[in-house]
PDB file of C-alpha atoms in Angstrom:
ATOM      1  CA  ASP Q   1      -0.130   0.239   0.140  1.00  0.00           C
ATOM      2  CA  GLY Q   2       0.899   3.655  -0.913  1.00  0.00           C
ATOM      3  CA  GLY Q   3       2.118   6.234   2.523  1.00  0.00           C
ATOM      4  CA  ILE Q   4       3.801   7.686   4.268  1.00  0.00           C
ATOM      5  CA  THR Q   5       5.410   5.930   7.196  1.00  0.00           C
ATOM      6  CA  GLN Q   6       7.173   7.923  10.196  1.00  0.00           C
ATOM      7  CA  SER Q   7       9.226   6.878  13.040  1.00  0.00           C
ATOM      8  CA  PRO Q   8       9.470   6.533  15.916  1.00  0.00           C
ATOM      9  CA  LYS Q   9       6.657   7.010  16.483  1.00  0.00           C
ATOM     10  CA  TYR Q  10       7.363   7.645  20.250  1.00  0.00           C
ATOM     11  CA  LEU Q  11      10.761   9.335  21.371  1.00  0.00           C
ATOM     12  CA  PHE Q  12      12.517  10.942  24.102  1.00  0.00           C
ATOM     13  CA  ARG Q  13      15.191  12.581  24.121  1.00  0.00           C
ATOM     14  CA  LYS Q  14      17.901  14.478  27.136  1.00  0.00           C
ATOM     15  CA  GLU Q  15      18.357  18.231  26.981  1.00  0.00           C
ATOM     16  CA  GLY Q  16      21.179  18.810  24.596  1.00  0.00           C
ATOM     17  CA  GLN Q  17      20.464  15.989  22.420  1.00  0.00           C
ATOM     18  CA  ASN Q  18      20.343  16.497  18.656  1.00  0.00           C
ATOM     19  CA  VAL Q  19      17.747  13.280  17.493  1.00  0.00           C
ATOM     20  CA  THR Q  20      16.297  12.109  13.717  1.00  0.00           C
ATOM     21  CA  LEU Q  21      12.848  11.405  12.772  1.00  0.00           C
ATOM     22  CA  SER Q  22      12.322   9.802  10.098  1.00  0.00           C
ATOM     23  CA  CYS Q  23      10.199  10.135   6.747  1.00  0.00           C
ATOM     24  CA  GLU Q  24       9.607   8.132   3.605  1.00  0.00           C
ATOM     25  CA  GLN Q  25       7.177   7.795   1.165  1.00  0.00           C
ATOM     26  CA  ASN Q  26       6.253   5.324  -1.672  1.00  0.00           C
ATOM     27  CA  LEU Q  27       3.853   7.944  -3.659  1.00  0.00           C
ATOM     28  CA  ASN Q  28       6.169   9.209  -6.139  1.00  0.00           C
ATOM     29  CA  HIS Q  29       5.247  12.711  -4.609  1.00  0.00           C
ATOM     30  CA  ASP Q  30       8.041  15.393  -5.373  1.00  0.00           C
ATOM     31  CA  ALA Q  31       7.112  17.631  -2.226  1.00  0.00           C
ATOM     32  CA  MET Q  32       7.464  17.022   0.795  1.00  0.00           C
ATOM     33  CA  TYR Q  33       6.562  18.380   4.260  1.00  0.00           C
ATOM     34  CA  TRP Q  34       7.761  18.812   7.894  1.00  0.00           C
ATOM     35  CA  TYR Q  35       4.752  20.212  10.414  1.00  0.00           C
ATOM     36  CA  ARG Q  36       5.047  20.922  14.243  1.00  0.00           C
ATOM     37  CA  GLN Q  37       2.068  21.157  15.810  1.00  0.00           C
ATOM     38  CA  ASP Q  38       1.224  21.745  19.586  1.00  0.00           C
ATOM     39  CA  PRO Q  39      -2.178  22.027  21.350  1.00  0.00           C
ATOM     40  CA  GLY Q  40      -4.294  24.923  20.652  1.00  0.00           C
ATOM     41  CA  GLN Q  41      -2.080  26.057  17.942  1.00  0.00           C
ATOM     42  CA  GLY Q  42      -2.349  24.005  15.247  1.00  0.00           C
ATOM     43  CA  LEU Q  43       0.169  23.048  12.469  1.00  0.00           C
ATOM     44  CA  ARG Q  44       3.305  25.437  11.727  1.00  0.00           C
ATOM     45  CA  LEU Q  45       5.338  24.616   8.911  1.00  0.00           C
ATOM     46  CA  ILE Q  46       9.416  23.714  10.028  1.00  0.00           C
ATOM     47  CA  TYR Q  47      10.506  22.878   6.154  1.00  0.00           C
ATOM     48  CA  TYR Q  48       9.555  21.756   2.773  1.00  0.00           C
ATOM     49  CA  SER Q  49      11.399  20.410  -0.231  1.00  0.00           C
ATOM     50  CA  GLN Q  50       9.420  20.495  -3.507  1.00  0.00           C
ATOM     51  CA  ILE Q  51      12.020  18.377  -5.595  1.00  0.00           C
ATOM     52  CA  VAL Q  52      15.055  16.280  -5.142  1.00  0.00           C
ATOM     53  CA  ASN Q  53      18.201  18.016  -3.305  1.00  0.00           C
ATOM     54  CA  ASP Q  54      16.378  21.489  -2.759  1.00  0.00           C
ATOM     55  CA  PHE Q  55      14.675  22.497   0.352  1.00  0.00           C
ATOM     56  CA  GLN Q  56      13.492  25.910   1.900  1.00  0.00           C
ATOM     57  CA  LYS Q  57      13.055  26.901   5.569  1.00  0.00           C
ATOM     58  CA  GLY Q  58       8.864  27.438   6.407  1.00  0.00           C
ATOM     59  CA  ASP Q  59       7.755  29.288   9.231  1.00  0.00           C
ATOM     60  CA  ILE Q  60       9.863  27.793  12.449  1.00  0.00           C
ATOM     61  CA  ALA Q  61      12.936  26.630  11.129  1.00  0.00           C
ATOM     62  CA  GLU Q  62      14.857  27.915  13.413  1.00  0.00           C
ATOM     63  CA  GLY Q  63      16.767  24.793  15.431  1.00  0.00           C
ATOM     64  CA  TYR Q  64      15.734  22.622  12.662  1.00  0.00           C
ATOM     65  CA  SER Q  65      17.559  20.767   9.977  1.00  0.00           C
ATOM     66  CA  VAL Q  66      16.387  18.551   6.738  1.00  0.00           C
ATOM     67  CA  SER Q  67      17.959  16.470   3.784  1.00  0.00           C
ATOM     68  CA  ARG Q  68      16.761  15.448   0.354  1.00  0.00           C
ATOM     69  CA  GLU Q  69      18.965  13.511  -1.031  1.00  0.00           C
ATOM     70  CA  LYS Q  70      16.328  10.858  -2.806  1.00  0.00           C
ATOM     71  CA  LYS Q  71      13.021  11.492  -3.560  1.00  0.00           C
ATOM     72  CA  GLU Q  72      11.066   9.496  -0.738  1.00  0.00           C
ATOM     73  CA  SER Q  73      12.638  10.557   2.374  1.00  0.00           C
ATOM     74  CA  PHE Q  74      12.751  13.927   4.032  1.00  0.00           C
ATOM     75  CA  PRO Q  75      14.571  13.482   7.183  1.00  0.00           C
ATOM     76  CA  LEU Q  76      13.985  16.145  10.056  1.00  0.00           C
ATOM     77  CA  THR Q  77      16.934  16.487  12.800  1.00  0.00           C
ATOM     78  CA  VAL Q  78      15.928  18.771  15.741  1.00  0.00           C
ATOM     79  CA  THR Q  79      19.059  19.521  17.036  1.00  0.00           C
ATOM     80  CA  SER Q  80      20.082  21.070  20.664  1.00  0.00           C
ATOM     81  CA  ALA Q  81      19.386  24.450  19.433  1.00  0.00           C
ATOM     82  CA  GLN Q  82      15.246  24.007  19.424  1.00  0.00           C
ATOM     83  CA  LYS Q  83      14.639  25.738  22.682  1.00  0.00           C
ATOM     84  CA  ASN Q  84      11.022  23.736  23.225  1.00  0.00           C
ATOM     85  CA  PRO Q  85      11.521  20.491  20.973  1.00  0.00           C
ATOM     86  CA  THR Q  86       8.195  18.747  22.904  1.00  0.00           C
ATOM     87  CA  ALA Q  87       5.844  18.261  20.346  1.00  0.00           C
ATOM     88  CA  PHE Q  88       4.025  16.210  17.861  1.00  0.00           C
ATOM     89  CA  TYR Q  89       6.281  16.057  14.285  1.00  0.00           C
ATOM     90  CA  LEU Q  90       4.361  15.698  11.239  1.00  0.00           C
ATOM     91  CA  CYS Q  91       5.124  14.417   8.117  1.00  0.00           C
ATOM     92  CA  ALA Q  92       3.408  15.123   4.954  1.00  0.00           C
ATOM     93  CA  SER Q  93       3.667  15.185   0.769  1.00  0.00           C
ATOM     94  CA  THR Q  94       1.454  15.896  -2.370  1.00  0.00           C
ATOM     95  CA  ALA Q  95       1.778  15.629  -6.032  1.00  0.00           C
ATOM     96  CA  ASP Q  96       0.973  18.988  -6.909  1.00  0.00           C
ATOM     97  CA  ARG Q  97       3.273  21.607  -5.629  1.00  0.00           C
ATOM     98  CA  GLU Q  98       1.192  24.088  -6.803  1.00  0.00           C
ATOM     99  CA  GLY Q  99      -1.082  23.744  -3.802  1.00  0.00           C
ATOM    100  CA  THR Q 100      -4.696  22.769  -5.459  1.00  0.00           C
ATOM    101  CA  GLY Q 101      -4.632  19.105  -4.137  1.00  0.00           C
ATOM    102  CA  GLU Q 102      -4.269  16.811  -1.215  1.00  0.00           C
ATOM    103  CA  LEU Q 103      -1.459  16.962   1.629  1.00  0.00           C
ATOM    104  CA  PHE Q 104      -1.126  13.442   2.891  1.00  0.00           C
ATOM    105  CA  PHE Q 105      -0.063  12.840   6.578  1.00  0.00           C
ATOM    106  CA  GLY Q 106       2.284   9.834   8.183  1.00  0.00           C
ATOM    107  CA  GLU Q 107       0.732   9.393  11.775  1.00  0.00           C
ATOM    108  CA  GLY Q 108       3.416  11.461  13.376  1.00  0.00           C
ATOM    109  CA  SER Q 109       5.962  11.537  15.831  1.00  0.00           C
ATOM    110  CA  ARG Q 110       5.688  12.443  19.204  1.00  0.00           C
ATOM    111  CA  LEU Q 111       9.353  13.844  20.880  1.00  0.00           C
ATOM    112  CA  THR Q 112       9.534  14.191  24.641  1.00  0.00           C
ATOM    113  CA  VAL Q 113      12.374  16.367  26.068  1.00  0.00           C
ATOM    114  CA  LEU Q 114      13.249  14.860  29.622  1.00  0.00           C
TER     115      LEU Q 114
ATOM    116  CA  GLY O   1      -1.852  39.101   6.648  1.00  0.00           C
ATOM    117  CA  ASN O   2      -2.403  35.259   5.609  1.00  0.00           C
ATOM    118  CA  SER O   3      -3.857  33.383   8.264  1.00  0.00           C
ATOM    119  CA  VAL O   4      -6.850  30.623   8.360  1.00  0.00           C
ATOM    120  CA  THR O   5      -8.931  31.463  11.964  1.00  0.00           C
ATOM    121  CA  GLN O   6     -11.147  28.806  13.803  1.00  0.00           C
ATOM    122  CA  MET O   7     -13.749  29.200  15.815  1.00  0.00           C
ATOM    123  CA  GLU O   8     -12.341  27.799  19.586  1.00  0.00           C
ATOM    124  CA  GLY O   9     -12.908  24.481  20.755  1.00  0.00           C
ATOM    125  CA  PRO O  10     -13.620  21.787  22.306  1.00  0.00           C
ATOM    126  CA  VAL O  11     -17.315  21.453  20.744  1.00  0.00           C
ATOM    127  CA  THR O  12     -19.190  18.882  23.071  1.00  0.00           C
ATOM    128  CA  LEU O  13     -22.792  17.727  21.255  1.00  0.00           C
ATOM    129  CA  SER O  14     -24.985  14.821  21.488  1.00  0.00           C
ATOM    130  CA  GLU O  15     -25.501  12.302  18.428  1.00  0.00           C
ATOM    131  CA  GLU O  16     -27.823  13.142  15.939  1.00  0.00           C
ATOM    132  CA  ALA O  17     -27.168  16.924  16.412  1.00  0.00           C
ATOM    133  CA  PHE O  18     -25.893  19.692  13.858  1.00  0.00           C
ATOM    134  CA  LEU O  19     -22.558  20.619  13.824  1.00  0.00           C
ATOM    135  CA  THR O  20     -21.089  23.992  12.395  1.00  0.00           C
ATOM    136  CA  ILE O  21     -17.568  24.912  12.855  1.00  0.00           C
ATOM    137  CA  ASN O  22     -16.897  28.439  11.476  1.00  0.00           C
ATOM    138  CA  CYS O  23     -13.758  29.207   9.337  1.00  0.00           C
ATOM    139  CA  THR O  24     -12.710  32.111   8.356  1.00  0.00           C
ATOM    140  CA  TYR O  25      -9.824  33.339   5.906  1.00  0.00           C
ATOM    141  CA  THR O  26      -7.564  35.986   5.061  1.00  0.00           C
ATOM    142  CA  ALA O  27      -5.152  35.783   1.822  1.00  0.00           C
ATOM    143  CA  THR O  28      -4.549  38.082  -1.204  1.00  0.00           C
ATOM    144  CA  GLY O  29      -6.630  36.380  -3.978  1.00  0.00           C
ATOM    145  CA  TYR O  30      -8.841  33.290  -4.251  1.00  0.00           C
ATOM    146  CA  PRO O  31      -6.966  30.103  -2.280  1.00  0.00           C
ATOM    147  CA  SER O  32      -8.351  26.722  -2.261  1.00  0.00           C
ATOM    148  CA  LEU O  33      -9.424  25.605   1.116  1.00  0.00           C
ATOM    149  CA  PHE O  34      -9.706  22.563   3.170  1.00  0.00           C
ATOM    150  CA  TRP O  35     -10.820  20.903   6.019  1.00  0.00           C
ATOM    151  CA  TYR O  36      -8.760  17.957   7.578  1.00  0.00           C
ATOM    152  CA  VAL O  37      -9.716  15.865  10.214  1.00  0.00           C
ATOM    153  CA  GLN O  38      -6.999  13.803  12.916  1.00  0.00           C
ATOM    154  CA  TYR O  39      -8.962  11.238  14.713  1.00  0.00           C
ATOM    155  CA  PRO O  40      -6.670  10.296  18.209  1.00  0.00           C
ATOM    156  CA  GLY O  41      -2.917   9.354  18.026  1.00  0.00           C
ATOM    157  CA  GLU O  42      -2.792   9.587  14.164  1.00  0.00           C
ATOM    158  CA  GLY O  43      -2.022  12.131  11.136  1.00  0.00           C
ATOM    159  CA  LEU O  44      -4.469  14.285   9.262  1.00  0.00           C
ATOM    160  CA  GLN O  45      -6.724  13.332   6.693  1.00  0.00           C
ATOM    161  CA  LEU O  46      -8.522  15.554   4.081  1.00  0.00           C
ATOM    162  CA  LEU O  47     -12.267  15.910   4.295  1.00  0.00           C
ATOM    163  CA  LEU O  48     -13.050  17.593   1.565  1.00  0.00           C
ATOM    164  CA  LYS O  49     -11.618  20.775  -0.224  1.00  0.00           C
ATOM    165  CA  ALA O  50     -12.909  23.982  -2.889  1.00  0.00           C
ATOM    166  CA  THR O  51     -10.971  25.458  -5.245  1.00  0.00           C
ATOM    167  CA  LYS O  52     -12.906  28.382  -6.485  1.00  0.00           C
ATOM    168  CA  ALA O  53     -15.735  30.451  -5.239  1.00  0.00           C
ATOM    169  CA  ASP O  54     -19.409  29.576  -4.474  1.00  0.00           C
ATOM    170  CA  ASP O  55     -18.373  25.607  -5.038  1.00  0.00           C
ATOM    171  CA  LYS O  56     -19.527  23.064  -2.634  1.00  0.00           C
ATOM    172  CA  GLY O  57     -16.931  19.885  -0.256  1.00  0.00           C
ATOM    173  CA  SER O  58     -18.494  16.966   0.521  1.00  0.00           C
ATOM    174  CA  ASN O  59     -17.238  14.352   2.139  1.00  0.00           C
ATOM    175  CA  LYS O  60     -18.840  11.572   4.204  1.00  0.00           C
ATOM    176  CA  GLY O  61     -22.140  13.527   5.377  1.00  0.00           C
ATOM    177  CA  PHE O  62     -19.843  16.884   5.345  1.00  0.00           C
ATOM    178  CA  GLU O  63     -19.960  20.266   3.619  1.00  0.00           C
ATOM    179  CA  ALA O  64     -18.708  23.185   3.604  1.00  0.00           C
ATOM    180  CA  THR O  65     -18.641  26.312   1.160  1.00  0.00           C
ATOM    181  CA  TYR O  66     -16.103  28.465  -0.486  1.00  0.00           C
ATOM    182  CA  ARG O  67     -18.157  32.080   0.297  1.00  0.00           C
ATOM    183  CA  LYS O  68     -15.238  35.382  -0.910  1.00  0.00           C
ATOM    184  CA  GLU O  69     -17.966  37.454   0.102  1.00  0.00           C
ATOM    185  CA  THR O  70     -16.941  36.869   3.838  1.00  0.00           C
ATOM    186  CA  THR O  71     -14.008  34.893   3.239  1.00  0.00           C
ATOM    187  CA  SER O  72     -15.195  31.734   5.195  1.00  0.00           C
ATOM    188  CA  PHE O  73     -15.457  28.515   4.466  1.00  0.00           C
ATOM    189  CA  HIS O  74     -17.738  26.606   7.410  1.00  0.00           C
ATOM    190  CA  LEU O  75     -18.085  23.160   8.286  1.00  0.00           C
ATOM    191  CA  GLU O  76     -21.956  21.536   8.638  1.00  0.00           C
ATOM    192  CA  LYS O  77     -22.687  18.184   9.212  1.00  0.00           C
ATOM    193  CA  GLY O  78     -26.822  17.734   9.703  1.00  0.00           C
ATOM    194  CA  SER O  79     -25.864  14.715  12.077  1.00  0.00           C
ATOM    195  CA  VAL O  80     -22.780  14.120  13.778  1.00  0.00           C
ATOM    196  CA  GLN O  81     -22.438  10.664  15.138  1.00  0.00           C
ATOM    197  CA  VAL O  82     -19.683   9.106  18.397  1.00  0.00           C
ATOM    198  CA  SER O  83     -17.215   7.955  15.245  1.00  0.00           C
ATOM    199  CA  ASP O  84     -17.133  11.869  14.132  1.00  0.00           C
ATOM    200  CA  SER O  85     -15.259  12.823  17.368  1.00  0.00           C
ATOM    201  CA  ALA O  86     -12.067  14.234  16.618  1.00  0.00           C
ATOM    202  CA  VAL O  87      -9.773  17.514  15.688  1.00  0.00           C
ATOM    203  CA  TYR O  88     -10.991  19.050  12.566  1.00  0.00           C
ATOM    204  CA  PHE O  89      -8.527  21.869  10.673  1.00  0.00           C
ATOM    205  CA  CYS O  90      -9.555  24.532   7.951  1.00  0.00           C
ATOM    206  CA  ALA O  91      -6.558  25.887   5.779  1.00  0.00           C
ATOM    207  CA  ARG O  92      -5.484  27.419   3.324  1.00  0.00           C
ATOM    208  CA  ASN O  93      -2.800  26.900   0.242  1.00  0.00           C
ATOM    209  CA  SER O  94      -0.041  29.158   0.138  1.00  0.00           C
ATOM    210  CA  GLY O  95       0.990  30.400  -3.263  1.00  0.00           C
ATOM    211  CA  ASN O  96       2.889  27.607  -5.609  1.00  0.00           C
ATOM    212  CA  THR O  97       4.342  25.664  -3.061  1.00  0.00           C
ATOM    213  CA  GLY O  98       2.246  23.231  -1.903  1.00  0.00           C
ATOM    214  CA  LYS O  99       2.198  24.289   1.533  1.00  0.00           C
ATOM    215  CA  LEU O 100      -0.786  24.928   3.864  1.00  0.00           C
ATOM    216  CA  ILE O 101      -1.596  27.361   6.371  1.00  0.00           C
ATOM    217  CA  PHE O 102      -3.400  25.680   8.799  1.00  0.00           C
ATOM    218  CA  GLY O 103      -6.422  27.229  11.194  1.00  0.00           C
ATOM    219  CA  GLN O 104      -5.351  25.634  15.135  1.00  0.00           C
ATOM    220  CA  GLY O 105      -7.835  23.263  14.800  1.00  0.00           C
ATOM    221  CA  THR O 106     -10.974  22.139  16.600  1.00  0.00           C
ATOM    222  CA  THR O 107     -11.987  19.936  19.107  1.00  0.00           C
ATOM    223  CA  LEU O 108     -15.518  17.756  18.396  1.00  0.00           C
ATOM    224  CA  GLN O 109     -16.413  15.892  21.118  1.00  0.00           C
ATOM    225  CA  VAL O 110     -19.603  13.716  20.288  1.00  0.00           C
ATOM    226  CA  LYS O 111     -21.517  12.049  22.927  1.00  0.00           C
ATOM    227  CA  PRO O 112     -23.874   8.903  22.972  1.00  0.00           C
TER     228      PRO O 112
END
C-alpha cells in the first residue's frame, strides 16, 4: 500500500541531544513537508522540499535541519538549538506542488524532551 | 496578513445534533480551501476541499461552501455520530509551493 511512514512513533530525548525523525513515502510525490503540532496552535511549517536536493525554510525553521537526498525520504533533525522541542511532528507529501491538491500525512512522531 | 481562524473548541454535541465549525481566512486572491480531520493518535486526513468561489466540498455527510464575500469556509454536518469525534482543521494553500496554512484546530466530542 502506498503511504507515508514516520518513525519512531514515540521518542524521548535528553536536553542537549540531537535527534532525527524519519519520513519515507512511496507515493512518488515530489513535494514533502514537515509540520509541528502543539496544543491549541494548529500546525506550523518547519521545512519543505519541492524537489530532490532542494528545500526551503518554513515559518519556524530555527533549531531544525533537513535533507532531501532521495525523492522518497525527507528526514528532520531536531537539534539542541531548538529551545522547546517537545511536540508532535507530522510529515506530509503531495503530488501537486501548486497547492490545489491534497496533502498526505504520516501518523506522526511524538518527541518528548526529558 | 495571511491566516486562517477557526472557532474555539472544544465543541461538545449529542449524537444526531447539527454541527457547524466556523472558519474564516485572509488572503490576497482566491486560495484553495480545505478541511482536514485528525482522529486520536493519528495524522491528518483530507475531509473535503474547494478550489474556487461558490464551490461546495462534501464528504461523509460533511459540507463546506467557499464564500468569497465573507471569506469563509464553514464546516457543517446535519447529524453527527460518536465516530465523528476528532480534531478538525481548516486550511488554505499558500502561493504555488503546495504548503498549507492551518487554523488552530477545533476539537469535537460527540456523546451518545
